[in-house]
Amino acid sequence: MRVTVSVIKADVGSVAGHHRPHAEMLSYAVRKIEEAEKSGLILSGYVTHAGDDIVLVMTHTRGVNDPEVHGLAWSTFREITEKVAKPLKLYGAGQDLLSDAFSGNIRGLGPGVAELEFEERPSEPIVVFAADKTEPGAWNVPLYRMFASPDNTAGLVIDPKLHTGFKFEVLDLIESESVILKAPEELYDLVGLLGTPGRYAVSMVYRAIDDEPAAAASTTRLSLIAGRYVGKDDPVLAVRAQAGFPAVGEILSAFAIPPVVSGWMRGSHRGPLMPVSFRKGHNVVTFFDGPPRVIAMGWQISNGRLVGVDRKEPADLFDDPFFDYSRRVAAEMAVYLRTMGEFEPARLGHEEMEYTTLPQILERLKPRFRKLEEAASHRG
Ligand code: F6R
Ligand code: MG
Ligand code: MG
C-alpha cells in the first residue's frame, strides 16, 4: 500500500520560558489525533514534544500536502493556543502561528512540515527526529554523514542498493529555489552548499538507483516569513531505514559527534546538537536555553500504522548508554563555546543576526560613525 508519513510541529507556548509544553497541551493534541484516527482521516498518529515544540507524527493514505491532514494539524495548534496556552498564560502562546490565512496548506504559515510518501515495504522501519533551539540547516551535517559519507554509512560501500548513491534536494532558503545534487558524483558541490546551513538546507533525499524517497526534512525559516526574529525553526526529519537504506545504527551514528548548529539562546548563538532520550524527559532545554537538542523516535510502519515498542510508543533511540558519551562531548562543547560570550563564532555571524535586535544597535550608532579621514582630522 502507498503510505504517507506527515510530521508537523509548532511551538504554541510553553511553561517556564521556552522550556516545554504544558501536559494539557499534549493531551489536547492526543484527543484531536485520536478523533482523527476514529474518523478515518489518518491511520495512526503520535504526539510528543521536543523542548517547547509540539510534534505530531501522522500516517495516512492521502499523499503529501493533503489539505485535510494539514488542516488537522492547523486546527490542533490553533485550538491548543486558544483553549489551553492563552488561558494558562503560557509563555509564547501561539508563537509559531504567524498567519491566520490557512487555506489548505500549512507550509509557509509557521509550523514545520516533513512528509514522506512511499510504497510500504514488507518491513518498513522509520526514524523521526525532532530538534529544539536550532534551524533546518542543523540536519546538513547528519544528512551528509548518513547519505554521502562512507566513513559513517558502511552500506554506501557494501550494499549495492546504496552504492549508486543518493540525490539531495537542496533549498536556497533566501532565494526560495532548489537544486538536486547527486552524491558521490557531485559530492564537492553538495558539501559546498551544505557548508552554509543558514542558507542551504536539505528538504528531501532520494535513493539514486530508483528515486525512492529516503528522507524528508522541514525547511521553514520563521524569521524569513515574519521578517523579524520570532523564535527558531526547530526542524523535524523523517528517515527510512534498513534493507536498501542506511541501517538504523548508521542513521544514529550520524549524531554521535555533535555538530555545531545555529539557533541557541535568542536564536543568535551556535551550540552543539545534543542527542537525548525523550522517555527520560531529557527533551527539555535549560542551560542558556539549551544546548540545542535532538530526539530520535523509531517505528515500524505496518499496514500504514505506527508500530512502536509498546503499541504506538516509539523506540527511544538515543536512550543508549553509548550516547552518554555524545552528551558529555556536547556538554563540554557547550561550556567551551559559552566562554566566548557574545563573540563570533559562539554568537552568530553578522548576516544571520539580521532578524535580531543587532540592526537596531547599529542603527543607533550610525550617526556616531565617522569616515576615517574625518576621524583623523578630529583627533588633530
Ligand atoms: C530560542 C528561544 C529562547 C528565547 C529567549 C528570550 O529559540 O526561544 O532562547 O529567544 O528565552 O526570549 P524572550 O525574548 O521571549 O524573553
Ligand atoms: Mg518557544
Ligand atoms: Mg522550540
Coordinates of C-alpha atoms and ligand atoms in Angstrom, one line a residue:
M1 CA 0.0 0.0 0.0
R2 CA 1.0 3.6 -0.5
V3 CA 1.6 5.4 2.8
T4 CA 2.3 9.0 3.8
V5 CA 4.1 9.9 6.9
S6 CA 3.4 13.5 7.9
V7 CA 5.4 15.1 10.7
I8 CA 4.2 18.6 11.6
K9 CA 5.4 20.7 14.5
A10 CA 4.9 24.0 16.1
D11 CA 5.8 25.9 19.2
V12 CA 2.5 27.3 20.5
G13 CA 3.5 28.1 24.1
S14 CA 5.4 26.7 27.0
V15 CA 5.9 26.6 30.7
A16 CA 8.8 28.4 32.5
G17 CA 10.0 30.2 29.4
H18 CA 10.8 28.5 26.2
H19 CA 11.2 25.2 28.0
R20 CA 8.5 22.6 27.4
P21 CA 4.7 22.5 26.6
H22 CA 2.2 22.0 29.4
A23 CA 0.8 18.5 29.8
E24 CA -2.7 19.7 29.0
M25 CA -1.5 20.9 25.6
L26 CA -0.1 17.5 24.8
S27 CA -3.3 15.7 26.0
Y28 CA -5.4 18.1 23.9
A29 CA -3.3 17.1 20.8
V30 CA -3.7 13.4 21.7
R31 CA -7.5 13.8 21.8
K32 CA -7.5 15.5 18.4
I33 CA -5.3 12.8 16.9
E34 CA -7.5 10.0 18.4
E35 CA -10.6 11.6 16.9
A36 CA -8.9 11.8 13.5
E37 CA -8.0 8.1 13.8
K38 CA -11.6 7.2 14.7
S39 CA -13.0 9.3 11.8
G40 CA -10.5 7.5 9.4
L41 CA -8.8 10.7 8.3
I42 CA -5.5 9.3 9.5
L43 CA -4.4 5.7 10.1
S44 CA -2.4 6.4 13.2
G45 CA -0.9 9.3 15.0
Y46 CA 1.5 10.1 17.8
V47 CA 2.1 13.3 19.8
T48 CA 5.3 14.3 21.6
H49 CA 7.4 17.4 22.2
A50 CA 11.0 18.4 21.5
G51 CA 11.8 21.2 24.0
D52 CA 9.0 23.8 23.6
D53 CA 7.7 22.4 20.3
I54 CA 4.7 20.0 19.9
V55 CA 5.4 17.3 17.3
L56 CA 2.5 15.4 15.5
V57 CA 3.5 12.3 13.6
M58 CA 0.7 11.0 11.4
T59 CA 0.3 8.2 8.9
H60 CA -2.4 8.1 6.2
T61 CA -3.0 7.3 2.6
R62 CA -3.8 10.9 1.4
G63 CA -0.4 11.9 0.0
V64 CA 1.8 14.8 0.8
N65 CA 0.3 18.4 1.3
D66 CA -3.1 17.0 1.9
P67 CA -5.5 19.8 2.9
E68 CA -7.4 17.7 5.5
V69 CA -4.2 16.4 7.2
H70 CA -2.6 19.9 7.2
G71 CA -6.0 21.2 8.4
L72 CA -6.0 18.7 11.3
A73 CA -2.5 19.9 12.4
W74 CA -3.5 23.6 11.9
S75 CA -6.7 23.3 14.0
T76 CA -4.9 21.3 16.7
F77 CA -2.2 24.0 17.1
R78 CA -4.9 26.8 16.9
E79 CA -7.2 25.2 19.4
I80 CA -4.3 24.4 21.8
T81 CA -3.3 28.1 21.6
E82 CA -6.8 29.4 22.3
K83 CA -8.1 26.8 24.7
V84 CA -5.0 25.9 26.7
A85 CA -2.0 28.1 26.2
K86 CA -3.7 31.5 26.3
P87 CA -6.0 30.8 29.3
L88 CA -3.0 29.5 31.3
K89 CA -0.9 32.5 30.1
L90 CA 1.8 30.1 28.9
Y91 CA 4.9 31.7 27.5
G92 CA 4.9 32.5 23.8
A93 CA 1.3 31.3 23.3
G94 CA 0.6 30.8 19.6
Q95 CA 4.2 31.8 18.8
D96 CA 4.7 29.9 15.6
L97 CA 1.2 30.6 14.1
L98 CA 2.3 33.5 12.0
S99 CA -0.8 33.9 9.9
D100 CA -4.5 33.1 10.1
A101 CA -4.8 32.6 6.4
F102 CA -5.0 28.8 6.4
S103 CA -6.3 27.7 3.0
G104 CA -5.4 24.0 2.8
N105 CA -1.6 24.0 3.2
I106 CA 0.2 24.7 6.5
R107 CA 3.5 25.3 4.7
G108 CA 4.6 28.9 4.9
L109 CA 2.3 29.7 7.9
G110 CA 4.9 28.9 10.6
P111 CA 4.7 25.3 11.6
G112 CA 7.4 22.9 10.3
V113 CA 6.4 20.1 7.9
A114 CA 8.3 17.0 6.8
E115 CA 6.4 14.4 4.7
L116 CA 7.4 11.1 3.0
E117 CA 5.1 9.2 0.6
F118 CA 6.1 5.7 -0.4
E119 CA 5.0 2.1 -1.2
E120 CA 5.2 0.3 2.2
R121 CA 7.9 -2.4 2.0
P122 CA 7.4 -5.9 3.5
S123 CA 9.0 -4.4 6.6
E124 CA 9.3 -0.6 6.9
P125 CA 11.4 0.8 9.7
I126 CA 11.5 4.6 10.1
V127 CA 13.2 7.1 12.4
V128 CA 11.7 10.5 13.1
F129 CA 14.0 13.2 14.6
A130 CA 12.8 16.5 16.2
A131 CA 15.2 19.2 17.4
D132 CA 14.8 22.3 19.5
K133 CA 16.7 25.6 19.5
T134 CA 18.0 25.2 16.1
E135 CA 17.2 25.6 12.3
P136 CA 16.7 23.4 9.3
G137 CA 20.3 23.5 8.3
A138 CA 21.1 21.6 11.5
W139 CA 20.4 18.4 9.6
N140 CA 23.0 19.2 7.0
V141 CA 25.9 17.5 8.8
P142 CA 23.9 14.4 9.9
L143 CA 22.3 14.0 6.4
Y144 CA 25.6 14.3 4.7
R145 CA 27.1 11.7 7.1
M146 CA 24.1 9.3 6.7
F147 CA 23.7 9.5 2.9
A148 CA 27.0 10.7 1.5
S149 CA 29.8 9.7 3.8
P150 CA 31.2 6.1 3.7
D151 CA 33.0 6.9 6.9
N152 CA 29.6 7.0 8.6
T153 CA 27.5 4.7 6.4
A154 CA 29.2 1.4 5.6
G155 CA 26.3 0.5 3.4
L156 CA 27.4 3.1 0.8
V157 CA 30.4 0.8 0.2
I158 CA 28.9 -2.6 0.9
D159 CA 25.2 -2.6 -0.1
P160 CA 24.7 -2.5 -3.9
K161 CA 21.4 -0.6 -3.4
L162 CA 23.2 2.2 -1.6
H163 CA 26.4 2.0 -3.6
T164 CA 25.0 4.1 -6.5
G165 CA 24.4 6.9 -4.0
F166 CA 21.7 9.4 -3.1
K167 CA 20.2 12.6 -4.6
F168 CA 19.8 15.6 -2.3
E169 CA 17.2 18.3 -2.9
V170 CA 18.9 21.4 -1.5
L171 CA 16.9 24.5 -0.8
D172 CA 18.2 28.0 -1.1
L173 CA 16.2 29.5 1.8
I174 CA 17.0 33.1 0.8
E175 CA 16.1 32.9 -2.9
S176 CA 13.4 30.2 -2.5
E177 CA 14.8 27.9 -5.1
S178 CA 16.1 24.4 -5.1
V179 CA 18.7 22.2 -6.8
I180 CA 19.1 18.4 -6.9
L181 CA 22.7 17.2 -6.4
K182 CA 23.8 13.6 -6.6
A183 CA 26.4 12.1 -4.3
P184 CA 29.0 10.7 -4.8
E185 CA 29.4 12.3 -8.3
E186 CA 28.6 15.9 -7.2
L187 CA 29.8 15.5 -3.6
Y188 CA 32.1 18.5 -3.5
D189 CA 29.3 20.8 -4.9
L190 CA 26.9 19.3 -2.4
V191 CA 29.3 20.0 0.5
G192 CA 30.0 23.4 -0.9
L193 CA 26.3 24.3 -0.4
L194 CA 25.6 22.3 2.8
G195 CA 28.5 24.1 4.4
T196 CA 26.3 27.2 4.6
P197 CA 23.5 25.8 6.8
G198 CA 21.8 29.2 7.4
R199 CA 21.1 29.5 3.7
Y200 CA 21.1 26.0 2.2
A201 CA 19.2 23.2 3.8
V202 CA 18.2 19.7 2.6
S203 CA 14.4 19.2 2.0
M204 CA 14.5 15.7 0.5
V205 CA 16.8 12.8 -0.1
Y206 CA 16.1 10.1 -2.8
R207 CA 17.9 6.8 -3.4
A208 CA 19.6 7.2 -6.7
I209 CA 19.1 3.7 -8.1
D210 CA 15.3 4.0 -8.2
D211 CA 14.4 7.6 -6.9
E212 CA 12.7 6.1 -3.8
P213 CA 12.3 8.8 -1.1
A214 CA 14.7 8.2 1.7
A215 CA 14.3 11.3 3.9
A216 CA 12.3 14.4 4.3
A217 CA 13.1 17.5 6.5
S218 CA 11.2 20.6 7.4
T219 CA 12.7 23.8 6.0
T220 CA 10.7 26.6 7.5
R221 CA 12.6 29.7 8.4
L222 CA 10.3 31.6 10.6
S223 CA 12.3 34.8 10.5
L224 CA 12.1 34.9 6.7
I225 CA 8.4 34.5 6.8
A226 CA 7.8 37.1 9.6
G227 CA 10.7 39.5 8.6
R228 CA 11.7 39.6 12.3
Y229 CA 13.0 37.3 15.0
V230 CA 10.2 35.1 16.2
G231 CA 12.0 32.1 17.7
K232 CA 13.9 29.4 15.9
D233 CA 12.5 26.9 13.4
D234 CA 13.3 23.8 15.4
P235 CA 13.2 21.3 12.5
V236 CA 11.9 17.7 12.1
L237 CA 13.3 15.0 9.9
A238 CA 11.9 11.6 8.8
V239 CA 14.2 8.9 7.5
R240 CA 13.5 5.4 6.1
A241 CA 15.9 2.7 7.3
Q242 CA 17.4 -0.7 6.5
A243 CA 17.2 -3.1 3.5
G244 CA 18.5 -0.7 0.9
F245 CA 18.5 2.5 3.1
P246 CA 21.1 3.2 5.8
A247 CA 20.8 0.9 8.8
V248 CA 19.2 2.5 11.9
G249 CA 22.7 2.3 13.5
E250 CA 24.2 4.2 10.6
I251 CA 21.4 6.8 10.8
L252 CA 22.0 7.3 14.6
S253 CA 25.8 7.3 14.3
A254 CA 25.5 10.5 12.3
F255 CA 24.7 12.2 15.6
A256 CA 27.4 10.6 17.7
I257 CA 29.8 13.5 17.4
P258 CA 27.6 16.6 17.9
P259 CA 27.6 19.0 15.0
V260 CA 27.7 22.7 16.0
V261 CA 24.4 24.3 14.9
S262 CA 22.8 27.7 15.0
G263 CA 19.7 28.8 17.0
W264 CA 20.7 28.6 20.6
M265 CA 19.7 31.3 23.1
R266 CA 17.6 34.1 21.4
G267 CA 18.2 32.3 18.1
S268 CA 21.5 34.1 18.0
H269 CA 24.1 31.5 19.1
R270 CA 25.8 28.4 18.0
G271 CA 25.9 25.3 20.1
P272 CA 26.3 21.5 19.9
L273 CA 23.3 19.4 18.9
M274 CA 22.9 17.1 21.9
P275 CA 21.1 13.7 21.3
V276 CA 18.8 12.9 24.2
S277 CA 16.2 10.5 25.5
F278 CA 12.6 11.6 25.4
R279 CA 11.3 8.9 27.7
K280 CA 13.6 10.1 30.5
G281 CA 12.2 13.6 30.0
H282 CA 15.6 14.9 28.8
N283 CA 14.0 16.7 25.8
V284 CA 13.9 20.0 27.7
V285 CA 16.3 22.9 27.3
T286 CA 17.6 24.7 30.4
F287 CA 21.3 25.7 30.3
F288 CA 21.4 29.0 28.5
D289 CA 18.0 27.9 27.0
G290 CA 19.8 24.8 25.6
P291 CA 22.0 23.5 24.4
P292 CA 20.2 22.6 21.2
R293 CA 19.0 19.0 21.3
V294 CA 17.5 16.3 19.2
I295 CA 15.3 13.2 20.0
A296 CA 15.0 10.1 17.8
M297 CA 11.8 8.0 17.6
G298 CA 11.9 4.6 15.9
W299 CA 8.8 2.8 14.5
Q300 CA 7.8 0.1 12.0
I301 CA 5.1 1.2 9.6
S302 CA 2.8 -1.7 9.4
N303 CA -0.2 -1.6 7.1
G304 CA 0.1 2.1 7.2
R305 CA 0.1 2.3 11.0
L306 CA 2.8 3.2 13.5
V307 CA 4.1 0.3 15.5
G308 CA 6.4 1.1 18.3
V309 CA 7.9 -0.9 21.2
D310 CA 4.6 -0.9 23.0
R311 CA 1.6 -0.2 20.7
K312 CA 2.4 3.2 19.2
E313 CA 5.1 4.2 21.7
P314 CA 8.3 4.6 19.7
A315 CA 11.7 3.2 20.4
D316 CA 13.7 5.9 22.3
L317 CA 16.7 5.6 20.1
F318 CA 19.1 7.9 21.9
D319 CA 18.4 6.2 25.2
D320 CA 21.6 4.0 24.8
P321 CA 24.4 4.5 27.3
F322 CA 26.7 5.0 24.3
F323 CA 25.1 8.4 23.7
D324 CA 26.2 9.4 27.3
Y325 CA 29.5 9.9 25.5
S326 CA 27.9 12.2 22.9
R327 CA 26.1 14.1 25.6
R328 CA 29.3 14.5 27.6
V329 CA 31.1 15.8 24.5
A330 CA 28.1 18.1 23.8
A331 CA 28.2 19.5 27.3
E332 CA 31.9 20.2 27.1
M333 CA 31.5 21.9 23.7
A334 CA 28.6 23.9 25.1
V335 CA 30.6 25.1 28.1
Y336 CA 33.6 25.9 25.9
L337 CA 31.5 27.9 23.4
R338 CA 29.9 29.9 26.3
T339 CA 33.4 31.0 27.4
M340 CA 33.3 33.1 24.2
G341 CA 30.3 35.1 25.4
E342 CA 29.0 37.5 22.7
F343 CA 31.8 36.9 20.2
E344 CA 31.7 35.0 17.0
P345 CA 31.6 32.1 16.4
A346 CA 29.7 31.5 19.6
R347 CA 27.4 34.3 18.6
L348 CA 26.1 34.0 15.0
G349 CA 27.7 35.9 12.2
H350 CA 26.6 39.4 11.2
E351 CA 24.4 38.3 8.3
E352 CA 22.4 35.8 10.4
M353 CA 21.8 38.5 13.1
E354 CA 19.8 40.5 10.6
Y355 CA 16.4 39.5 12.2
T356 CA 17.5 40.2 15.8
T357 CA 18.0 43.5 17.6
L358 CA 21.6 43.9 16.5
P359 CA 20.5 46.0 13.5
Q360 CA 18.8 48.4 16.0
I361 CA 22.1 48.8 17.9
L362 CA 23.9 49.5 14.6
E363 CA 21.1 52.0 13.5
R364 CA 21.5 53.9 16.8
L365 CA 25.3 54.1 16.5
K366 CA 25.1 55.1 12.8
P367 CA 25.2 58.9 13.3
R368 CA 28.3 58.5 15.5
F369 CA 30.4 56.7 12.9
R370 CA 32.9 59.0 11.1
K371 CA 34.8 58.4 7.9
L372 CA 38.4 57.6 8.7
E373 CA 39.9 60.8 7.2
E374 CA 37.3 62.9 9.2
A375 CA 38.1 61.0 12.4
A376 CA 41.8 61.6 11.9
S377 CA 41.2 65.4 11.5
H378 CA 39.0 65.3 14.7
R379 CA 41.9 63.8 16.5
G380 CA 44.1 66.6 15.1
Ligands
F6R1 C1 15.4 30.4 21.3 C2 14.4 30.8 22.3 C3 14.9 31.4 23.6 C4 14.4 32.9 23.6 C5 14.9 33.6 24.9 C6 14.4 35.0 25.0 O1 14.7 29.8 20.2 O2 13.2 30.6 22.1 O3 16.2 31.3 23.7 O4 14.9 33.6 22.5 O5 14.5 32.9 26.0 O6 13.1 35.0 24.9 P1 12.1 36.3 25.1 O7 12.7 37.3 24.2 O8 10.8 35.8 24.8 O9 12.3 36.7 26.5
MG2 MG 9.2 29.0 22.4
MG3 MG 11.4 25.5 20.2

